[in-house]
Amino acid sequence: SRANVNFFFGGTGLLIVVGVALDTLQQVESHLMMRHYDGFMKKGKIRGRSM
């Protein structure tokens, strides 16, 4: 299935799809990191000792 999709779009389409996917993943990762960091700052004093 995946090979057929790659063949259909060709090299340029594949590069665009991969680029968009990587950009989306980066945005999601940075968003999750920010949320995790905020939670860590709020509970940092409690978690700091248990770690």
PDB file of C-alpha atoms in Angstrom:
ATOM      1  CA  SER A   1       0.000   0.000   0.000  1.00  0.00           C
ATOM      2  CA  ARG A   2       2.703   2.456   0.995  1.00  0.00           C
ATOM      3  CA  ALA A   3       4.847   1.626  -2.077  1.00  0.00           C
ATOM      4  CA  ASN A   4       1.894   2.305  -4.392  1.00  0.00           C
ATOM      5  CA  VAL A   5       1.295   5.694  -2.757  1.00  0.00           C
ATOM      6  CA  ASN A   6       4.977   6.644  -3.114  1.00  0.00           C
ATOM      7  CA  PHE A   7       4.979   5.565  -6.771  1.00  0.00           C
ATOM      8  CA  PHE A   8       1.785   7.522  -7.451  1.00  0.00           C
ATOM      9  CA  PHE A   9       3.004  10.811  -5.989  1.00  0.00           C
ATOM     10  CA  GLY A  10       6.567  10.547  -7.249  1.00  0.00           C
ATOM     11  CA  GLY A  11       9.691  12.054  -5.702  1.00  0.00           C
ATOM     12  CA  THR A  12       8.506  15.663  -5.397  1.00  0.00           C
ATOM     13  CA  GLY A  13       5.169  14.769  -3.832  1.00  0.00           C
ATOM     14  CA  LEU A  14       6.918  12.427  -1.426  1.00  0.00           C
ATOM     15  CA  LEU A  15       9.324  15.180  -0.368  1.00  0.00           C
ATOM     16  CA  ILE A  16       6.410  17.548   0.238  1.00  0.00           C
ATOM     17  CA  VAL A  17       4.473  14.951   2.253  1.00  0.00           C
ATOM     18  CA  VAL A  18       7.537  14.085   4.342  1.00  0.00           C
ATOM     19  CA  GLY A  19       8.312  17.777   4.884  1.00  0.00           C
ATOM     20  CA  VAL A  20       4.776  18.534   6.052  1.00  0.00           C
ATOM     21  CA  ALA A  21       4.743  15.450   8.289  1.00  0.00           C
ATOM     22  CA  LEU A  22       8.067  16.389   9.897  1.00  0.00           C
ATOM     23  CA  ASP A  23       6.915  19.976  10.428  1.00  0.00           C
ATOM     24  CA  THR A  24       3.670  18.777  12.029  1.00  0.00           C
ATOM     25  CA  LEU A  25       5.540  16.346  14.281  1.00  0.00           C
ATOM     26  CA  GLN A  26       7.923  19.117  15.326  1.00  0.00           C
ATOM     27  CA  GLN A  27       5.031  21.435  16.210  1.00  0.00           C
ATOM     28  CA  VAL A  28       3.272  18.696  18.209  1.00  0.00           C
ATOM     29  CA  GLU A  29       6.503  17.781  19.987  1.00  0.00           C
ATOM     30  CA  SER A  30       7.260  21.392  20.929  1.00  0.00           C
ATOM     31  CA  HIS A  31       3.656  21.836  22.142  1.00  0.00           C
ATOM     32  CA  LEU A  32       3.898  18.705  24.306  1.00  0.00           C
ATOM     33  CA  MET A  33       7.288  19.801  25.639  1.00  0.00           C
ATOM     34  CA  MET A  34       5.862  23.203  26.599  1.00  0.00           C
ATOM     35  CA  ARG A  35       2.916  21.589  28.397  1.00  0.00           C
ATOM     36  CA  HIS A  36       5.241  19.132  30.139  1.00  0.00           C
ATOM     37  CA  TYR A  37       7.572  21.985  31.117  1.00  0.00           C
ATOM     38  CA  ASP A  38       4.700  24.035  32.564  1.00  0.00           C
ATOM     39  CA  GLY A  39       3.529  21.058  34.611  1.00  0.00           C
ATOM     40  CA  PHE A  40       7.083  20.362  35.722  1.00  0.00           C
ATOM     41  CA  MET A  41       7.526  23.964  36.872  1.00  0.00           C
ATOM     42  CA  LYS A  42       4.301  23.866  38.888  1.00  0.00           C
ATOM     43  CA  LYS A  43       5.088  20.513  40.525  1.00  0.00           C
ATOM     44  CA  GLY A  44       8.870  20.833  40.333  1.00  0.00           C
ATOM     45  CA  LYS A  45       9.407  21.091  44.094  1.00  0.00           C
ATOM     46  CA  ILE A  46       7.484  17.858  44.745  1.00  0.00           C
ATOM     47  CA  ARG A  47       8.879  15.882  41.797  1.00  0.00           C
ATOM     48  CA  GLY A  48      12.421  17.146  42.283  1.00  0.00           C
ATOM     49  CA  ARG A  49      12.864  15.250  45.554  1.00  0.00           C
ATOM     50  CA  SER A  50      11.168  12.037  44.401  1.00  0.00           C
ATOM     51  CA  MET A  51      13.420  11.925  41.328  1.00  0.00           C
TER      52      MET A  51
END
